[in-house]
Coordinates of C-alpha atoms in Angstrom, one line a residue:
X41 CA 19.8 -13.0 2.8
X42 CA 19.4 -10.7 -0.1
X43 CA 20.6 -6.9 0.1
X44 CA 21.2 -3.6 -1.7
X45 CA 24.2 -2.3 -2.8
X46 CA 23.8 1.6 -3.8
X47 CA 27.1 3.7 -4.9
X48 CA 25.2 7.4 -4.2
X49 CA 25.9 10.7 -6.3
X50 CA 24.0 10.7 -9.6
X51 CA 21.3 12.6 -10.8
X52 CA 18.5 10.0 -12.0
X53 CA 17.2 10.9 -15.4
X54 CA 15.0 8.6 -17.7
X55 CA 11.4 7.4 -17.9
X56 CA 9.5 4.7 -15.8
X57 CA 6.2 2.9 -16.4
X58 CA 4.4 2.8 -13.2
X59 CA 3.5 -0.8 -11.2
X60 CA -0.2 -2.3 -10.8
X61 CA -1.0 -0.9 -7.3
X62 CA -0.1 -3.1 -4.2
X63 CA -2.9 -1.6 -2.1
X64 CA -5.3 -2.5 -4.6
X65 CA -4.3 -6.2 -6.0
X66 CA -4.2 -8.0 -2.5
X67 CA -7.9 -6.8 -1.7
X68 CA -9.2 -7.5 -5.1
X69 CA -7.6 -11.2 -5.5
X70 CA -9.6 -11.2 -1.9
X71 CA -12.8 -10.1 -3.7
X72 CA -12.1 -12.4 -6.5
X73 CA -12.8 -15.3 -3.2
X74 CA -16.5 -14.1 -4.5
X75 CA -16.9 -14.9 -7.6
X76 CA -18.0 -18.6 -9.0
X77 CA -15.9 -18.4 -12.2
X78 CA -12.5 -17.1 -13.2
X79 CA -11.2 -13.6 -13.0
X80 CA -8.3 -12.3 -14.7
X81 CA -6.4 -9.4 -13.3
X82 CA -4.3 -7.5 -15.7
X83 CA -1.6 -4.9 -14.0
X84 CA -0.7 -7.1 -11.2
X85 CA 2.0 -6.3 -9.8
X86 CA 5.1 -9.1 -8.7
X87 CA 5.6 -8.8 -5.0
X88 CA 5.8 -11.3 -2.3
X89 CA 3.0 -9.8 -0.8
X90 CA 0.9 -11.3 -3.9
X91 CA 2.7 -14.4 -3.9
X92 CA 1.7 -14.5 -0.4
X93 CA -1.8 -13.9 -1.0
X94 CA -1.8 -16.3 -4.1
X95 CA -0.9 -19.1 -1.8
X96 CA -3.7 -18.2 0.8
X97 CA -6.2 -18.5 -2.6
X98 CA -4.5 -21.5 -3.4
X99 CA -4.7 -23.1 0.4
X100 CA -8.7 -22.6 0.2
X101 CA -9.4 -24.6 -3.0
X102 CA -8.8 -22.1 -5.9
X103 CA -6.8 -21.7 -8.8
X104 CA -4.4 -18.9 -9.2
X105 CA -1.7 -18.5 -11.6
X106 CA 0.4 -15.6 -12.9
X107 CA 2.5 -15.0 -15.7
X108 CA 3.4 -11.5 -17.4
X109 CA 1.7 -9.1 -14.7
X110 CA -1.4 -11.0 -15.3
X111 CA -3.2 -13.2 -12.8
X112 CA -6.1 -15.9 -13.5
X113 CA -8.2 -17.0 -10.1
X114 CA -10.7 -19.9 -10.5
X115 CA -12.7 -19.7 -7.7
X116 CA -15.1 -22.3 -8.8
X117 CA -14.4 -24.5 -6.1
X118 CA -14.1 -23.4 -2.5
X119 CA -13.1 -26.4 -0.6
X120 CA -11.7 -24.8 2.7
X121 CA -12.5 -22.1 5.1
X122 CA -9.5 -22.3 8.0
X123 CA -6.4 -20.2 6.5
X124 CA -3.1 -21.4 8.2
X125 CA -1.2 -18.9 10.6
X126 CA 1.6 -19.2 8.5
X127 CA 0.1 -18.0 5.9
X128 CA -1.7 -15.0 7.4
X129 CA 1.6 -14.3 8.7
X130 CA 3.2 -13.6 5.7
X131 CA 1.5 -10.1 5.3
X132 CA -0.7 -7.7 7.0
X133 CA -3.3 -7.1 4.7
X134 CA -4.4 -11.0 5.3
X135 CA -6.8 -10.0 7.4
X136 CA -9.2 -9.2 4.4
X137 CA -9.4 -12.7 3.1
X138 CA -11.6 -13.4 6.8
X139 CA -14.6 -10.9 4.9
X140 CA -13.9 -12.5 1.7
X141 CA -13.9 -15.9 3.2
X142 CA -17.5 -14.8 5.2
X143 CA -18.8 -13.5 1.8
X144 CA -18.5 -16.6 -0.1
X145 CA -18.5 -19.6 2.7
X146 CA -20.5 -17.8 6.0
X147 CA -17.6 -19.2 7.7
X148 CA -13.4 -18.9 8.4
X149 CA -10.8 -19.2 10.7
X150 CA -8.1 -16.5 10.5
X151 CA -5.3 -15.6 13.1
X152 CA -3.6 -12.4 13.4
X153 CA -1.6 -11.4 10.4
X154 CA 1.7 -10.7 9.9
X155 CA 3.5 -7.9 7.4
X156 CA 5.7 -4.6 9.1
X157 CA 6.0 -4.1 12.5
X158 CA 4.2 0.1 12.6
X159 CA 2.6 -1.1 16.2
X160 CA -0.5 -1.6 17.2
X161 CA -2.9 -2.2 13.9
X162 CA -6.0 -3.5 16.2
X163 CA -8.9 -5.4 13.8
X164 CA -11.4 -4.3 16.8
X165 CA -13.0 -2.3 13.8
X166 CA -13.6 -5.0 12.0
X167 CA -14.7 -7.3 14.3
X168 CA -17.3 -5.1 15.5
X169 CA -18.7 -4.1 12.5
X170 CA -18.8 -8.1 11.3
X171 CA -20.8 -9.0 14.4
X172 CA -23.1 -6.2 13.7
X173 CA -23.7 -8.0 10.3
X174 CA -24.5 -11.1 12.6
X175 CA -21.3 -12.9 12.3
X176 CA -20.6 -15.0 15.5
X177 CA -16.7 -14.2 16.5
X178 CA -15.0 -16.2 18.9
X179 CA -10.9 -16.5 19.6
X180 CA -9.2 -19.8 20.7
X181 CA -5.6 -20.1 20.8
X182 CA -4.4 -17.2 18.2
X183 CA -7.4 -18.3 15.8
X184 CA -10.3 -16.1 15.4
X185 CA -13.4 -18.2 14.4
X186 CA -16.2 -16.3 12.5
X187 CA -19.5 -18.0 11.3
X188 CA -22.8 -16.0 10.0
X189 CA -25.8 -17.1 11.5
X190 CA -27.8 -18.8 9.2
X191 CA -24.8 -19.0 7.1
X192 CA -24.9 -15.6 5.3
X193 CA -24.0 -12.5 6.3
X194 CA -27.2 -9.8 7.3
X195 CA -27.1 -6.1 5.7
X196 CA -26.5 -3.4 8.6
X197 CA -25.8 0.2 9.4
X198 CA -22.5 0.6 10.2
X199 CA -20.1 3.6 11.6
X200 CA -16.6 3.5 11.8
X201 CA -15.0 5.1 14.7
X202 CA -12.0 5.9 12.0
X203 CA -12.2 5.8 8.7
X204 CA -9.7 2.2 8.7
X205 CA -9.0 1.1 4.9
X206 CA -8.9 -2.4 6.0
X207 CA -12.3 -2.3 7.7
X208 CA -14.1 -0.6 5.2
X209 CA -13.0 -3.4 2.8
X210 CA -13.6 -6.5 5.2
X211 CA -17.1 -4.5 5.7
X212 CA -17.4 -4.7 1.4
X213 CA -16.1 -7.7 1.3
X214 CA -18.8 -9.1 3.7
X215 CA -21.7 -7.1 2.4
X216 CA -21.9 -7.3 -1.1
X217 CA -23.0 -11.3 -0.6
X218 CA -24.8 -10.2 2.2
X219 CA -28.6 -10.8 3.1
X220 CA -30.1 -6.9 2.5
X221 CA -28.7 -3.6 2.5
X222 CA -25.6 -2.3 4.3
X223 CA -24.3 1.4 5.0
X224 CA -21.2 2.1 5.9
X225 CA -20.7 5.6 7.8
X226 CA -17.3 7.4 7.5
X227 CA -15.9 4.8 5.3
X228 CA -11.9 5.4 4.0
X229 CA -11.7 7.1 0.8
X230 CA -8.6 6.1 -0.6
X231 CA -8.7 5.8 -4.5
X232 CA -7.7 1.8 -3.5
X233 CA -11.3 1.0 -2.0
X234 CA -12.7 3.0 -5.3
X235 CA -10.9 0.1 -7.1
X236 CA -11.8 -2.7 -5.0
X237 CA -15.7 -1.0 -5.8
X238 CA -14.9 -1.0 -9.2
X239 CA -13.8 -4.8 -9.7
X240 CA -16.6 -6.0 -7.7
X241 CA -19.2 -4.0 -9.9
X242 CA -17.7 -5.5 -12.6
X243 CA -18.8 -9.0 -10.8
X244 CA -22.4 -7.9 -10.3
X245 CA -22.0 -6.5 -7.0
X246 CA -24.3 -3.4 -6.1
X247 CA -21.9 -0.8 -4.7
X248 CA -23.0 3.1 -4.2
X249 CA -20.5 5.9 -2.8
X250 CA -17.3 5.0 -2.9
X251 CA -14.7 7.7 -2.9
X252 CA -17.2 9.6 -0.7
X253 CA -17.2 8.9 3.3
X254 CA -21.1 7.1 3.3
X255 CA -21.0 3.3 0.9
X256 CA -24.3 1.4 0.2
X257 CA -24.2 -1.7 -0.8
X258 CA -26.9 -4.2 -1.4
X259 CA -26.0 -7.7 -1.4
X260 CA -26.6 -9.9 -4.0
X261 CA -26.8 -14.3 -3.4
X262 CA -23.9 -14.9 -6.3
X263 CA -21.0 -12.8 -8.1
X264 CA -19.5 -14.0 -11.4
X265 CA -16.0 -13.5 -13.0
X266 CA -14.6 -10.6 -14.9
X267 CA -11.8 -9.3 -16.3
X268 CA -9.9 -6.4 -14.9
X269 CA -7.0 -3.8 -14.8
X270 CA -5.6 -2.9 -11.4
X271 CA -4.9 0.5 -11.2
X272 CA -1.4 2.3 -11.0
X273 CA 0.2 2.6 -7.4
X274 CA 0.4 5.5 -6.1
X275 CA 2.5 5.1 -3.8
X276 CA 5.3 4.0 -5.9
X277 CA 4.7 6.9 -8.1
X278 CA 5.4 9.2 -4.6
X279 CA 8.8 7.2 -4.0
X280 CA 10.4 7.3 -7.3
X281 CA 9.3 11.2 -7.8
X282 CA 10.9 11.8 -4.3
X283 CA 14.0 9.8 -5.5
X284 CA 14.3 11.4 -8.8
X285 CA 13.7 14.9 -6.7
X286 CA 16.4 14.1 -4.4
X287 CA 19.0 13.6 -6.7
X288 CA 18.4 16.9 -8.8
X289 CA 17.3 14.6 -11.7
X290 CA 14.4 14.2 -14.1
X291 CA 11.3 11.8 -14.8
X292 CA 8.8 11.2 -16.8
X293 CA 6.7 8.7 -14.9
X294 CA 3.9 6.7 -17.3
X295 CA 0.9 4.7 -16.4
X296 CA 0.2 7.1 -13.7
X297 CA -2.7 7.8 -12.0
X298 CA -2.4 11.7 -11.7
X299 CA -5.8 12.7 -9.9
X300 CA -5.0 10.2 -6.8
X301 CA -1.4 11.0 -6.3
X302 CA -2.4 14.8 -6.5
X303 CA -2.2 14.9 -2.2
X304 CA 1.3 13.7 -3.2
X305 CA 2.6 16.1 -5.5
X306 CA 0.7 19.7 -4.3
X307 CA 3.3 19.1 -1.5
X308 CA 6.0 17.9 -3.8
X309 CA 5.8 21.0 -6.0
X310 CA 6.6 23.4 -3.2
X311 CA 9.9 21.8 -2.5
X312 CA 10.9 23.8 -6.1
X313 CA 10.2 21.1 -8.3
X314 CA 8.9 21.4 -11.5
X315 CA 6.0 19.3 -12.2
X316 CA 3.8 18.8 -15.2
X317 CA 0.7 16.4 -15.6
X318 CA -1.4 14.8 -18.1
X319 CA -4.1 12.2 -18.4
X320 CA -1.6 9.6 -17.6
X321 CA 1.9 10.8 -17.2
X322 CA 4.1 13.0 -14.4
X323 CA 7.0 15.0 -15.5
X324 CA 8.8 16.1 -13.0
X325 CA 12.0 18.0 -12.7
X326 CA 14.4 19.0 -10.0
X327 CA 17.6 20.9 -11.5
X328 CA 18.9 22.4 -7.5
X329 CA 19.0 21.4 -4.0
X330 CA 15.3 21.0 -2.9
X331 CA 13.7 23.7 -0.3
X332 CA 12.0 22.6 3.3
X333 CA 8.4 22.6 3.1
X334 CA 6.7 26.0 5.1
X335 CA 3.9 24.6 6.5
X336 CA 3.8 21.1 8.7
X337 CA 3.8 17.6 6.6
X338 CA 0.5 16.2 8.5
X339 CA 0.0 12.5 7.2
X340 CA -4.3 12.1 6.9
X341 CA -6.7 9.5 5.5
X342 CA -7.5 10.2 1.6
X343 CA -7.7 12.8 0.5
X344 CA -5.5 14.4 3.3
X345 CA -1.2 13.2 2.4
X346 CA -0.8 9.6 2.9
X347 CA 1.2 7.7 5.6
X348 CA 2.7 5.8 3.1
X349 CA 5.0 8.5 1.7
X350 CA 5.8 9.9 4.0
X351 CA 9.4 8.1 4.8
X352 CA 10.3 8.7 1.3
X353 CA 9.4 12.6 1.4
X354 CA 11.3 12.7 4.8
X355 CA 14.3 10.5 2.6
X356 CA 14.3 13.6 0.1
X357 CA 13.5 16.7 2.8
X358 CA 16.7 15.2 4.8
X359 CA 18.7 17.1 1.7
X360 CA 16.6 20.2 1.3
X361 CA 17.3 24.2 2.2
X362 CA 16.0 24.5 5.4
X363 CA 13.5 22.9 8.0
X364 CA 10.5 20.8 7.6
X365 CA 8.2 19.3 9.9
X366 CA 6.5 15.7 9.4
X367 CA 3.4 14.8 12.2
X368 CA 2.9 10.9 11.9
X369 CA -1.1 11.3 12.9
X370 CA -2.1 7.1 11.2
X371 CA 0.8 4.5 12.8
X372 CA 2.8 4.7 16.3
X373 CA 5.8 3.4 14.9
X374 CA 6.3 4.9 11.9
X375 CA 9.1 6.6 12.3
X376 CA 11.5 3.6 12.7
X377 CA 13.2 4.2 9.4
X378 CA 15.0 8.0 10.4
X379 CA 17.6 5.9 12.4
X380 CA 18.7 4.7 9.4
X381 CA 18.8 8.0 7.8
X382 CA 20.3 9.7 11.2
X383 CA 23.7 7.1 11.1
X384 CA 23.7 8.2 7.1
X385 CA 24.1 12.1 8.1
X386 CA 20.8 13.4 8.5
X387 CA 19.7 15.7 10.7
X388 CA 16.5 14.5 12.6
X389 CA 15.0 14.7 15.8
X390 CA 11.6 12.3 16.5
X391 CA 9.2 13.9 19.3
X392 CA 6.6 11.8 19.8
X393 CA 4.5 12.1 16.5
X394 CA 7.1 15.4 15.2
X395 CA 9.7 14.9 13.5
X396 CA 12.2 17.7 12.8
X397 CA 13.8 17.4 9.8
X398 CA 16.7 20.0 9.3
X399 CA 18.5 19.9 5.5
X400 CA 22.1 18.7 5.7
X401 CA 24.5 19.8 2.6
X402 CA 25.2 15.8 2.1
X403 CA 24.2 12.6 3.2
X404 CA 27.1 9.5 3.4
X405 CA 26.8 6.2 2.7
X406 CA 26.6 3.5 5.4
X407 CA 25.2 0.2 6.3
X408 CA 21.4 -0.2 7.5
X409 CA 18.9 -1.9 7.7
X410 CA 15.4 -1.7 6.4
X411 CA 12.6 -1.7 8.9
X412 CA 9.7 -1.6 7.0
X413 CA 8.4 -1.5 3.4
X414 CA 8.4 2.6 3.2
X415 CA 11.0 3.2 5.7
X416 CA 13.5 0.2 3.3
X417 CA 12.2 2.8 0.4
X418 CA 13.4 6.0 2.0
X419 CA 17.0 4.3 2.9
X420 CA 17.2 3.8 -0.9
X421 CA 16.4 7.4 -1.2
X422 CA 19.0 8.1 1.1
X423 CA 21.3 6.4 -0.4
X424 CA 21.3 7.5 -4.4
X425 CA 21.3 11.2 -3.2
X426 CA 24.7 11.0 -0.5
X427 CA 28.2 10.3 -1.5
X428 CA 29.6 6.8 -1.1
X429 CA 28.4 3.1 -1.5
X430 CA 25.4 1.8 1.1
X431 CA 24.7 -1.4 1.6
X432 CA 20.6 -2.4 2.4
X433 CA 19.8 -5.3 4.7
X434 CA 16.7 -7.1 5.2
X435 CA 15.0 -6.3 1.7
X436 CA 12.2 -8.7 2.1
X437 CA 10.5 -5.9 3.3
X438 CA 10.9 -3.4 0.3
X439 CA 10.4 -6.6 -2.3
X440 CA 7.0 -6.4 -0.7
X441 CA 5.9 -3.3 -2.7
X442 CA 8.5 -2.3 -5.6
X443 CA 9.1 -4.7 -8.2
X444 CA 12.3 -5.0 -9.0
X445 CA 13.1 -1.7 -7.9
X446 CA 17.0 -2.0 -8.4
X447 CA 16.4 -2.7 -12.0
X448 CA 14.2 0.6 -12.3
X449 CA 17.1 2.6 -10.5
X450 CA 19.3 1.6 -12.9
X451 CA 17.2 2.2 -16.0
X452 CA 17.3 5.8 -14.6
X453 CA 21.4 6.1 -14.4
X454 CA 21.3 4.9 -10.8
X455 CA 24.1 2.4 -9.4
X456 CA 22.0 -0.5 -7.8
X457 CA 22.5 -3.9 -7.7
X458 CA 21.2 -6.6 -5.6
X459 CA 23.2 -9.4 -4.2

């Protein structure tokens, strides 16, 4: 088993070009399930989570290599429909190849996937809303078994009880091969599903209102290949500009995709950081100790502050002048990380959804474990800004979204090596 070693204490300085978005690559090599050619994605990022989903492209008949942040699918042939359980296991976002596989076959077996244990993620949302486009579901044994009556999917009116990322895709997935028109009613607005959009309209796909909380989409009998460029993630961007925050450093972060991380960094810049933006790049710099945010941290669907940072924010907060308050309003158990940062000196107390972060003068180094992707993320945090060496167990789960994160500590003057 892999792990982190971190020696804490140094102000992180330097520039970073940002990764090809997680969130965005594993729906879009879904999507590419759609097309009857070859689709090259440029910006892809390497992750075992897209290793993972290589291997379930590769298990239903396609082609998929990678080489230099660049992926070629050849979806020309489509020679199976049943993905294994070990295979959906391997992440949670696996669930999106069972629209995908609907969209381009009328027909899949799929199990419940795998990926971080944040409790209960139920796919009742999606299941619904695939029956309503006349999608027969049954479950045997683990498997769920979907077939489209008539073999292809029928257009239909759809409302979300939340606005669920991973349903709203399934629902695109699904529709945009469908038989007529679908509409999809309080549909997630996260810049990802504006991506996924934007590949599949590059395929031929009729998509209308994405980004906004009602999608059309008018399905079409066949997609073809294109080429593509995944955009930045986000969510990385929010971890390394907490990092560099934390430790009183400076960044200039490239490849960045300033309008979608805004949510991000309006909350950011009232810790006392300095931040400046351009078309594509983030300065940031934090020359003292950070303050606690005023007003409660309230994690929202887009364009409210995303769950996913908020373990890192917490990471830097846990160091800051003061108080701040954090109310986990998207997962149950997303809070599993501020053990971790507890037994490293922080000062947190978890309420239910509240947590109570009160600024300590230093954290310590210790040995922990990471939980989850984001949580394994704000342990690093942790880490570079107290005194002392940490070691990080269980990194499977941050190798999931950071590539090669160690080596982009280190180009910034951090000590972190993996052994």
């Amino acid at each position: 088993m892999q792990k982190f070693i971190i020696t804490g204490g140094k102000s992180l300085r330097g520039e970073l070009a940002l990764q090809g978005s997680k969130n965005s690559s594993l729906p879009i090599m879904a999507a590419a399930l759609l097309c009857c050619g070859e689709c090259t994605l440029h910006s892809c990022p390497k992750l075992t989570d897209v290793y993972a989903a290589s291997r379930i492209l590769n298990c239903v008949g396609c082609r998929c290599t990678f080489s230099d942040k660049t992926a070629v699918i050849d979806s020309q042939v489509v020679d199976k429909t049943h993905v294994s359980e070990e295979l959906m296991r391997e992440m949670r976002s696996s669930i999106i190849f069972m629209g995908a596989m609907l969209g381009r076959a009328g027909e899949c077996v799929v199990s419940v996937p795998g990926g971080c244990e944040l409790g209960p993620r139920p796919i009742d949302m999606h299941l619904a809303a695939l029956k309503k486009m006349g999608v027969d579901i049954t479950e045997s044994g683990g498997s769920i078994i979907c077939k489209a009556v008539g073999g292809r999917a029928k257009g239909a009116k759809i409302s979300l009880a939340f606005p669920s990322v991973g349903a709203t895709e399934n629902i695109i997935l699904c529709a945009v091969t469908a038989d007529g028109e679908t509409v999809i009613n309080n549909a997630a607005r996260e810049p990802e599903i504006c991506d996924l959009c934007g590949f599949l309209r590059n395929c031929g796909a009729d998509i209308k209102g994405d980004g906004e909380s009602r999608i059309i989409i008018k399905g079409k009998k066949q997609l073809h290949g294109c080429e593509y460029t995944i955009m930045p993630d986000r969510i990385a961007a929010a971890t390394y500009l907490s990092m560099v925050a934390a430790t009183h450093g400076e960044l200039i972060l490239t490849n960045a995709c300033v309008p979608e991380t805004e949510p991000f960094l309006s909350v950011l810049e009232q810790t006392g950081c300095s931040i400046y933006t351009s078309e594509n790049k983030i300065y940031l710099r934090s020359g003292s100790r950070l303050r606690a945010l005023k007003e409660r941290i309230r994690t929202m669907p887009h364009p409210g502050f995303p769950t996913d940072a908020q373990a890192v924010l917490m990471a830097a907060l846990a160091v800051a002048d003061g108080t701040s308050i954090f109310e986990e309003n998207i997962f149950d158990c997303r809070y599993r990380h501020t053990d971790a940062l507890i037994k490293m000196g922080a000062d947190i107390q978890v309420l239910g959804k509240v947590a109570v972060v009160k600024g300590v003068e230093k954290l310590r180094g210790a040995n922990v474990q990471a939980t989850d992707l984001r949580g394994g993320a704000a342990m690093i945090i942790a880490a570079l800004c107290g005194m002392g060496t940490s070691e990080i167990s269980r990194i499977c789960h941050i190798d999931r979204g950071y590539e090669k994160i160690e080596e982009a500590v280190r180009l910034l003057g951090g000590d972190m090596r993996r052994v």
